[in-house]
Amino acid sequence: MDSHPYWRDLSIPEEQDKAQADPHNFEMVECYSTDNNVGANGHEGTDIKAPAGTPVYAAADGKVQTWRLSGMTTMIVLKHCLGGAWDEAHQCVDGRQWYTTYMHIVTNKDLLFENLDVAQGTQVGTIYDQSINSHLHFETGLDSRSYTNFVNPWGRDEAPWLGCMWLDQSICVNPNPDYKRMALYTTSERLFIKQGEADPIEIFDAQALKQISLRGDRIVVMDAMNRLLVNDGLGWKMLAENITDFQISNTRIAILDQNGNLLVKEDLNGEWTLQAERVRMFSISDHRLGYITESGDLFIKQDELNNEWTLVVQNVFAFQLNNNRVAVVDSQGVLFANEGLLSAEWEQMAEGVKAFQLTDVRLGILNMNDNLLVKEGNLRAEWLTLAENVRWFQLADYRILMQEADGAFKLKDGNLYQAWSDIGFAELKLAILNGGVPAFTR
């Protein structure tokens, strides 16, 4: 970025501009416009620096829409039918049509047929050789490629999503009904579910709860008698007794019983399957399951529950995983993370970690001074201190929930630079967002 002049949004702090310029795990992306103005003349995509010859893959299932084969601006454009299906005339029915553009590539000639089906992960080409400036121009937009339809990743511009920040565009286009769902548990042991701006709805028979988790339309709790109960809108159902901990993902529920056995089920009406014994700590996602032994060995299995365990790393004190990332803390409180393959290189994230949580796009920690720090996108991104004197926190989607030292709960919704807002609910003992929770090391 320092090797030549680049455009940046002067209306926001430079740190924020740079943070938005690296939304995922790329070596470098650039933000510029043809005339130093945001808008129709602005740069319509994300430039991802990569060596010449680097493979480029389709970001989602789709069809070939168009292509260009001349000069450095060679490209292929795919169209995608989100939430619907293609009809016989190759029109998107009951969904929203989007496109993705892959520019500055040597295009895969086998794909140059209009409306050819292309599966996610198909190689569409390789990076064109531009010497030290070799990069992929990646672009998304609505319907078909034009300068009025693109979604500029830097946020507010003259594209269709005026006022809708890049981070939240998936919500703007295909609203997730679970987004902004929150459980509120009062000091008088009353449980409420709040959905968006609607008034909270009370969930009855929810006294003496020790732990609460929300996923989709499910409410899963552990009560004072160490029973696991689920409510999916049809009342409470007991799933297990004599448990010490539980976790849920979109498709799985896992428990640790009082004997240290890890059991998992993928169907509420199915049977529990024993996955491991003498478990000290566990973590689950839809496609991964992991646990730490009493001696600190971390084992993880991927995809099917009957697959073999892989010893990933040793001397682990605490850990957490999702479908793409794993974070571990050693006995000294040092946090490491990797992403992609389980064999990927570990990168040191922070020292003196009291609690941590990872998501697909964020990593948050509570340090020994009770400061809440979060980094976004690239694991190599800088930490931002978001709050001090924090007792507890949670990351979910692009929301951050925290509990201050005095017990008050506050919420940050959107990018990391949004202001905190009060929950505004009387006698609040606990608040939980729809998603995972942090792991504590102390």
PDB file of N, CA and C in Angstrom, residues 253-328:
ATOM      1  N   ILE A 253     -25.881 -31.263  18.503  1.00  0.00           N
ATOM      2  CA  ILE A 253     -25.890 -30.965  19.929  1.00  0.00           C
ATOM      3  C   ILE A 253     -24.889 -31.905  20.580  1.00  0.00           C
ATOM      4  N   ALA A 254     -24.029 -31.363  21.430  1.00  0.00           N
ATOM      5  CA  ALA A 254     -23.029 -32.170  22.119  1.00  0.00           C
ATOM      6  C   ALA A 254     -23.122 -31.917  23.616  1.00  0.00           C
ATOM      7  N   ILE A 255     -22.882 -32.970  24.404  1.00  0.00           N
ATOM      8  CA  ILE A 255     -22.909 -32.842  25.850  1.00  0.00           C
ATOM      9  C   ILE A 255     -21.679 -33.516  26.452  1.00  0.00           C
ATOM     10  N   LEU A 256     -21.315 -33.062  27.629  1.00  0.00           N
ATOM     11  CA  LEU A 256     -20.292 -33.715  28.440  1.00  0.00           C
ATOM     12  C   LEU A 256     -20.987 -34.200  29.698  1.00  0.00           C
ATOM     13  N   ASP A 257     -20.983 -35.519  29.929  1.00  0.00           N
ATOM     14  CA  ASP A 257     -21.670 -36.031  31.112  1.00  0.00           C
ATOM     15  C   ASP A 257     -20.753 -35.981  32.333  1.00  0.00           C
ATOM     16  N   GLN A 258     -21.276 -36.391  33.469  1.00  0.00           N
ATOM     17  CA  GLN A 258     -20.529 -36.255  34.719  1.00  0.00           C
ATOM     18  C   GLN A 258     -19.352 -37.213  34.820  1.00  0.00           C
ATOM     19  N   ASN A 259     -19.255 -38.147  33.892  1.00  0.00           N
ATOM     20  CA  ASN A 259     -18.118 -39.067  33.851  1.00  0.00           C
ATOM     21  C   ASN A 259     -17.048 -38.624  32.859  1.00  0.00           C
ATOM     22  N   GLY A 260     -17.237 -37.447  32.248  1.00  0.00           N
ATOM     23  CA  GLY A 260     -16.271 -36.945  31.276  1.00  0.00           C
ATOM     24  C   GLY A 260     -16.417 -37.534  29.900  1.00  0.00           C
ATOM     25  N   ASN A 261     -17.592 -38.102  29.585  1.00  0.00           N
ATOM     26  CA  ASN A 261     -17.848 -38.671  28.264  1.00  0.00           C
ATOM     27  C   ASN A 261     -18.465 -37.617  27.346  1.00  0.00           C
ATOM     28  N   LEU A 262     -17.983 -37.547  26.116  1.00  0.00           N
ATOM     29  CA  LEU A 262     -18.509 -36.629  25.104  1.00  0.00           C
ATOM     30  C   LEU A 262     -19.489 -37.381  24.222  1.00  0.00           C
ATOM     31  N   LEU A 263     -20.747 -36.906  24.190  1.00  0.00           N
ATOM     32  CA  LEU A 263     -21.785 -37.529  23.378  1.00  0.00           C
ATOM     33  C   LEU A 263     -22.381 -36.491  22.445  1.00  0.00           C
ATOM     34  N   VAL A 264     -22.751 -36.925  21.236  1.00  0.00           N
ATOM     35  CA  VAL A 264     -23.257 -36.010  20.211  1.00  0.00           C
ATOM     36  C   VAL A 264     -24.469 -36.637  19.543  1.00  0.00           C
ATOM     37  N   LYS A 265     -25.433 -35.791  19.184  1.00  0.00           N
ATOM     38  CA  LYS A 265     -26.535 -36.235  18.338  1.00  0.00           C
ATOM     39  C   LYS A 265     -26.781 -35.172  17.269  1.00  0.00           C
ATOM     40  N   GLU A 266     -27.217 -35.622  16.081  1.00  0.00           N
ATOM     41  CA  GLU A 266     -27.500 -34.728  14.966  1.00  0.00           C
ATOM     42  C   GLU A 266     -28.989 -34.607  14.696  1.00  0.00           C
ATOM     43  N   ASP A 267     -29.783 -35.338  15.432  1.00  0.00           N
ATOM     44  CA  ASP A 267     -31.232 -35.309  15.286  1.00  0.00           C
ATOM     45  C   ASP A 267     -31.821 -35.281  16.683  1.00  0.00           C
ATOM     46  N   LEU A 268     -32.724 -34.339  16.934  1.00  0.00           N
ATOM     47  CA  LEU A 268     -33.297 -34.234  18.268  1.00  0.00           C
ATOM     48  C   LEU A 268     -33.957 -35.532  18.712  1.00  0.00           C
ATOM     49  N   ASN A 269     -34.474 -36.291  17.752  1.00  0.00           N
ATOM     50  CA  ASN A 269     -35.150 -37.543  18.080  1.00  0.00           C
ATOM     51  C   ASN A 269     -34.220 -38.747  17.952  1.00  0.00           C
ATOM     52  N   GLY A 270     -32.957 -38.498  17.604  1.00  0.00           N
ATOM     53  CA  GLY A 270     -32.015 -39.592  17.427  1.00  0.00           C
ATOM     54  C   GLY A 270     -31.355 -39.986  18.726  1.00  0.00           C
ATOM     55  N   GLU A 271     -30.440 -40.924  18.639  1.00  0.00           N
ATOM     56  CA  GLU A 271     -29.721 -41.432  19.796  1.00  0.00           C
ATOM     57  C   GLU A 271     -28.398 -40.670  19.977  1.00  0.00           C
ATOM     58  N   TRP A 272     -27.972 -40.567  21.233  1.00  0.00           N
ATOM     59  CA  TRP A 272     -26.663 -40.016  21.514  1.00  0.00           C
ATOM     60  C   TRP A 272     -25.590 -41.016  21.088  1.00  0.00           C
ATOM     61  N   THR A 273     -24.514 -40.515  20.490  1.00  0.00           N
ATOM     62  CA  THR A 273     -23.386 -41.378  20.133  1.00  0.00           C
ATOM     63  C   THR A 273     -22.174 -40.973  20.951  1.00  0.00           C
ATOM     64  N   LEU A 274     -21.536 -41.948  21.567  1.00  0.00           N
ATOM     65  CA  LEU A 274     -20.335 -41.691  22.364  1.00  0.00           C
ATOM     66  C   LEU A 274     -19.173 -41.406  21.422  1.00  0.00           C
ATOM     67  N   GLN A 275     -18.553 -40.237  21.594  1.00  0.00           N
ATOM     68  CA  GLN A 275     -17.459 -39.828  20.716  1.00  0.00           C
ATOM     69  C   GLN A 275     -16.090 -39.920  21.386  1.00  0.00           C
ATOM     70  N   ALA A 276     -16.030 -39.682  22.685  1.00  0.00           N
ATOM     71  CA  ALA A 276     -14.732 -39.722  23.369  1.00  0.00           C
ATOM     72  C   ALA A 276     -14.964 -39.837  24.869  1.00  0.00           C
ATOM     73  N   GLU A 277     -13.945 -40.340  25.565  1.00  0.00           N
ATOM     74  CA  GLU A 277     -13.984 -40.484  27.014  1.00  0.00           C
ATOM     75  C   GLU A 277     -12.863 -39.661  27.646  1.00  0.00           C
ATOM     76  N   ARG A 278     -13.031 -39.384  28.948  1.00  0.00           N
ATOM     77  CA  ARG A 278     -12.043 -38.605  29.713  1.00  0.00           C
ATOM     78  C   ARG A 278     -11.727 -37.281  29.003  1.00  0.00           C
ATOM     79  N   VAL A 279     -12.791 -36.558  28.702  1.00  0.00           N
ATOM     80  CA  VAL A 279     -12.694 -35.285  27.967  1.00  0.00           C
ATOM     81  C   VAL A 279     -12.631 -34.134  28.960  1.00  0.00           C
ATOM     82  N   ARG A 280     -11.676 -33.247  28.753  1.00  0.00           N
ATOM     83  CA  ARG A 280     -11.558 -32.076  29.609  1.00  0.00           C
ATOM     84  C   ARG A 280     -12.330 -30.888  29.046  1.00  0.00           C
ATOM     85  N   MET A 281     -12.355 -30.753  27.716  1.00  0.00           N
ATOM     86  CA  MET A 281     -13.021 -29.628  27.073  1.00  0.00           C
ATOM     87  C   MET A 281     -13.356 -30.025  25.643  1.00  0.00           C
ATOM     88  N   PHE A 282     -14.465 -29.499  25.085  1.00  0.00           N
ATOM     89  CA  PHE A 282     -14.838 -29.856  23.714  1.00  0.00           C
ATOM     90  C   PHE A 282     -15.377 -28.633  22.992  1.00  0.00           C
ATOM     91  N   SER A 283     -15.470 -28.748  21.662  1.00  0.00           N
ATOM     92  CA  SER A 283     -16.037 -27.691  20.828  1.00  0.00           C
ATOM     93  C   SER A 283     -16.595 -28.326  19.571  1.00  0.00           C
ATOM     94  N   ILE A 284     -17.722 -27.797  19.073  1.00  0.00           N
ATOM     95  CA  ILE A 284     -18.355 -28.387  17.896  1.00  0.00           C
ATOM     96  C   ILE A 284     -18.712 -27.313  16.876  1.00  0.00           C
ATOM     97  N   SER A 285     -18.829 -27.743  15.624  1.00  0.00           N
ATOM     98  CA  SER A 285     -19.425 -26.957  14.546  1.00  0.00           C
ATOM     99  C   SER A 285     -20.198 -27.940  13.679  1.00  0.00           C
ATOM    100  N   ASP A 286     -20.796 -27.461  12.608  1.00  0.00           N
ATOM    101  CA  ASP A 286     -21.573 -28.357  11.745  1.00  0.00           C
ATOM    102  C   ASP A 286     -20.709 -29.431  11.097  1.00  0.00           C
ATOM    103  N   HIS A 287     -19.411 -29.141  10.861  1.00  0.00           N
ATOM    104  CA  HIS A 287     -18.548 -30.075  10.137  1.00  0.00           C
ATOM    105  C   HIS A 287     -17.290 -30.477  10.902  1.00  0.00           C
ATOM    106  N   ARG A 288     -17.171 -30.021  12.140  1.00  0.00           N
ATOM    107  CA  ARG A 288     -16.016 -30.402  12.948  1.00  0.00           C
ATOM    108  C   ARG A 288     -16.444 -30.702  14.383  1.00  0.00           C
ATOM    109  N   LEU A 289     -15.659 -31.561  15.017  1.00  0.00           N
ATOM    110  CA  LEU A 289     -15.855 -31.894  16.419  1.00  0.00           C
ATOM    111  C   LEU A 289     -14.467 -32.060  17.031  1.00  0.00           C
ATOM    112  N   GLY A 290     -14.224 -31.438  18.179  1.00  0.00           N
ATOM    113  CA  GLY A 290     -12.909 -31.529  18.794  1.00  0.00           C
ATOM    114  C   GLY A 290     -12.992 -31.652  20.305  1.00  0.00           C
ATOM    115  N   TYR A 291     -11.938 -32.210  20.896  1.00  0.00           N
ATOM    116  CA  TYR A 291     -11.872 -32.280  22.349  1.00  0.00           C
ATOM    117  C   TYR A 291     -10.419 -32.287  22.809  1.00  0.00           C
ATOM    118  N   ILE A 292     -10.216 -31.896  24.075  1.00  0.00           N
ATOM    119  CA  ILE A 292      -8.903 -31.930  24.708  1.00  0.00           C
ATOM    120  C   ILE A 292      -8.909 -33.053  25.736  1.00  0.00           C
ATOM    121  N   THR A 293      -7.851 -33.839  25.723  1.00  0.00           N
ATOM    122  CA  THR A 293      -7.698 -34.883  26.733  1.00  0.00           C
ATOM    123  C   THR A 293      -7.229 -34.274  28.042  1.00  0.00           C
ATOM    124  N   GLU A 294      -7.210 -35.097  29.095  1.00  0.00           N
ATOM    125  CA  GLU A 294      -6.745 -34.629  30.395  1.00  0.00           C
ATOM    126  C   GLU A 294      -5.281 -34.215  30.363  1.00  0.00           C
ATOM    127  N   SER A 295      -4.521 -34.735  29.407  1.00  0.00           N
ATOM    128  CA  SER A 295      -3.099 -34.379  29.289  1.00  0.00           C
ATOM    129  C   SER A 295      -2.845 -33.223  28.324  1.00  0.00           C
ATOM    130  N   GLY A 296      -3.921 -32.656  27.720  1.00  0.00           N
ATOM    131  CA  GLY A 296      -3.766 -31.489  26.862  1.00  0.00           C
ATOM    132  C   GLY A 296      -3.608 -31.773  25.387  1.00  0.00           C
ATOM    133  N   ASP A 297      -3.900 -33.000  24.935  1.00  0.00           N
ATOM    134  CA  ASP A 297      -3.851 -33.314  23.508  1.00  0.00           C
ATOM    135  C   ASP A 297      -5.165 -32.903  22.854  1.00  0.00           C
ATOM    136  N   LEU A 298      -5.074 -32.196  21.728  1.00  0.00           N
ATOM    137  CA  LEU A 298      -6.262 -31.762  21.002  1.00  0.00           C
ATOM    138  C   LEU A 298      -6.511 -32.686  19.824  1.00  0.00           C
ATOM    139  N   PHE A 299      -7.674 -33.342  19.828  1.00  0.00           N
ATOM    140  CA  PHE A 299      -8.101 -34.210  18.741  1.00  0.00           C
ATOM    141  C   PHE A 299      -9.290 -33.561  18.034  1.00  0.00           C
ATOM    142  N   ILE A 300      -9.307 -33.654  16.698  1.00  0.00           N
ATOM    143  CA  ILE A 300     -10.402 -33.106  15.900  1.00  0.00           C
ATOM    144  C   ILE A 300     -10.769 -34.113  14.822  1.00  0.00           C
ATOM    145  N   LYS A 301     -12.069 -34.257  14.582  1.00  0.00           N
ATOM    146  CA  LYS A 301     -12.529 -35.029  13.430  1.00  0.00           C
ATOM    147  C   LYS A 301     -13.392 -34.109  12.568  1.00  0.00           C
ATOM    148  N   GLN A 302     -13.383 -34.368  11.264  1.00  0.00           N
ATOM    149  CA  GLN A 302     -14.107 -33.529  10.319  1.00  0.00           C
ATOM    150  C   GLN A 302     -15.218 -34.324   9.648  1.00  0.00           C
ATOM    151  N   ASP A 303     -16.278 -33.595   9.273  1.00  0.00           N
ATOM    152  CA  ASP A 303     -17.428 -34.123   8.536  1.00  0.00           C
ATOM    153  C   ASP A 303     -18.176 -35.177   9.344  1.00  0.00           C
ATOM    154  N   GLU A 304     -18.193 -36.427   8.928  1.00  0.00           N
ATOM    155  CA  GLU A 304     -19.042 -37.427   9.562  1.00  0.00           C
ATOM    156  C   GLU A 304     -18.561 -37.762  10.972  1.00  0.00           C
ATOM    157  N   LEU A 305     -19.529 -38.043  11.855  1.00  0.00           N
ATOM    158  CA  LEU A 305     -19.196 -38.353  13.236  1.00  0.00           C
ATOM    159  C   LEU A 305     -18.466 -39.680  13.389  1.00  0.00           C
ATOM    160  N   ASN A 306     -18.593 -40.566  12.405  1.00  0.00           N
ATOM    161  CA  ASN A 306     -17.891 -41.852  12.490  1.00  0.00           C
ATOM    162  C   ASN A 306     -16.508 -41.819  11.843  1.00  0.00           C
ATOM    163  N   ASN A 307     -16.054 -40.632  11.442  1.00  0.00           N
ATOM    164  CA  ASN A 307     -14.706 -40.506  10.895  1.00  0.00           C
ATOM    165  C   ASN A 307     -13.663 -40.620  12.009  1.00  0.00           C
ATOM    166  N   GLU A 308     -12.409 -40.808  11.611  1.00  0.00           N
ATOM    167  CA  GLU A 308     -11.329 -40.976  12.570  1.00  0.00           C
ATOM    168  C   GLU A 308     -10.913 -39.633  13.166  1.00  0.00           C
ATOM    169  N   TRP A 309     -10.396 -39.704  14.417  1.00  0.00           N
ATOM    170  CA  TRP A 309      -9.854 -38.526  15.067  1.00  0.00           C
ATOM    171  C   TRP A 309      -8.445 -38.230  14.544  1.00  0.00           C
ATOM    172  N   THR A 310      -8.098 -36.940  14.497  1.00  0.00           N
ATOM    173  CA  THR A 310      -6.751 -36.494  14.143  1.00  0.00           C
ATOM    174  C   THR A 310      -6.150 -35.738  15.318  1.00  0.00           C
ATOM    175  N   LEU A 311      -4.947 -36.142  15.751  1.00  0.00           N
ATOM    176  CA  LEU A 311      -4.230 -35.392  16.775  1.00  0.00           C
ATOM    177  C   LEU A 311      -3.660 -34.138  16.118  1.00  0.00           C
ATOM    178  N   VAL A 312      -4.167 -32.981  16.517  1.00  0.00           N
ATOM    179  CA  VAL A 312      -3.820 -31.733  15.841  1.00  0.00           C
ATOM    180  C   VAL A 312      -2.654 -31.026  16.518  1.00  0.00           C
ATOM    181  N   VAL A 313      -2.671 -30.926  17.851  1.00  0.00           N
ATOM    182  CA  VAL A 313      -1.620 -30.218  18.570  1.00  0.00           C
ATOM    183  C   VAL A 313      -1.664 -30.683  20.023  1.00  0.00           C
ATOM    184  N   GLN A 314      -0.564 -30.521  20.723  1.00  0.00           N
ATOM    185  CA  GLN A 314      -0.471 -30.955  22.115  1.00  0.00           C
ATOM    186  C   GLN A 314      -0.243 -29.762  23.040  1.00  0.00           C
ATOM    187  N   ASN A 315      -0.315 -30.041  24.352  1.00  0.00           N
ATOM    188  CA  ASN A 315      -0.101 -29.013  25.378  1.00  0.00           C
ATOM    189  C   ASN A 315      -1.094 -27.854  25.252  1.00  0.00           C
ATOM    190  N   VAL A 316      -2.359 -28.208  25.051  1.00  0.00           N
ATOM    191  CA  VAL A 316      -3.425 -27.215  24.894  1.00  0.00           C
ATOM    192  C   VAL A 316      -4.177 -27.081  26.216  1.00  0.00           C
ATOM    193  N   PHE A 317      -4.399 -25.838  26.642  1.00  0.00           N
ATOM    194  CA  PHE A 317      -5.158 -25.590  27.870  1.00  0.00           C
ATOM    195  C   PHE A 317      -6.634 -25.351  27.572  1.00  0.00           C
ATOM    196  N   ALA A 318      -6.925 -24.645  26.483  1.00  0.00           N
ATOM    197  CA  ALA A 318      -8.308 -24.371  26.065  1.00  0.00           C
ATOM    198  C   ALA A 318      -8.308 -24.191  24.551  1.00  0.00           C
ATOM    199  N   PHE A 319      -9.472 -24.416  23.926  1.00  0.00           N
ATOM    200  CA  PHE A 319      -9.548 -24.268  22.473  1.00  0.00           C
ATOM    201  C   PHE A 319     -10.978 -23.986  22.055  1.00  0.00           C
ATOM    202  N   GLN A 320     -11.121 -23.603  20.790  1.00  0.00           N
ATOM    203  CA  GLN A 320     -12.427 -23.427  20.160  1.00  0.00           C
ATOM    204  C   GLN A 320     -12.247 -23.603  18.666  1.00  0.00           C
ATOM    205  N   LEU A 321     -13.277 -24.135  18.004  1.00  0.00           N
ATOM    206  CA  LEU A 321     -13.187 -24.353  16.557  1.00  0.00           C
ATOM    207  C   LEU A 321     -14.482 -23.959  15.873  1.00  0.00           C
ATOM    208  N   ASN A 322     -14.374 -23.731  14.559  1.00  0.00           N
ATOM    209  CA  ASN A 322     -15.546 -23.695  13.692  1.00  0.00           C
ATOM    210  C   ASN A 322     -15.184 -24.452  12.423  1.00  0.00           C
ATOM    211  N   ASN A 323     -15.977 -24.318  11.371  1.00  0.00           N
ATOM    212  CA  ASN A 323     -15.749 -25.117  10.169  1.00  0.00           C
ATOM    213  C   ASN A 323     -14.453 -24.781   9.452  1.00  0.00           C
ATOM    214  N   ASN A 324     -13.859 -23.604   9.753  1.00  0.00           N
ATOM    215  CA  ASN A 324     -12.688 -23.170   8.999  1.00  0.00           C
ATOM    216  C   ASN A 324     -11.501 -22.788   9.877  1.00  0.00           C
ATOM    217  N   ARG A 325     -11.752 -22.499  11.145  1.00  0.00           N
ATOM    218  CA  ARG A 325     -10.695 -21.994  12.014  1.00  0.00           C
ATOM    219  C   ARG A 325     -10.616 -22.804  13.309  1.00  0.00           C
ATOM    220  N   VAL A 326      -9.421 -22.798  13.890  1.00  0.00           N
ATOM    221  CA  VAL A 326      -9.205 -23.377  15.211  1.00  0.00           C
ATOM    222  C   VAL A 326      -8.355 -22.391  16.008  1.00  0.00           C
ATOM    223  N   ALA A 327      -8.745 -22.143  17.263  1.00  0.00           N
ATOM    224  CA  ALA A 327      -7.963 -21.299  18.158  1.00  0.00           C
ATOM    225  C   ALA A 327      -7.632 -22.096  19.405  1.00  0.00           C
ATOM    226  N   VAL A 328      -6.384 -22.005  19.868  1.00  0.00           N
ATOM    227  CA  VAL A 328      -5.947 -22.719  21.071  1.00  0.00           C
ATOM    228  C   VAL A 328      -5.203 -21.761  21.989  1.00  0.00           C
TER     229      VAL A 328
END
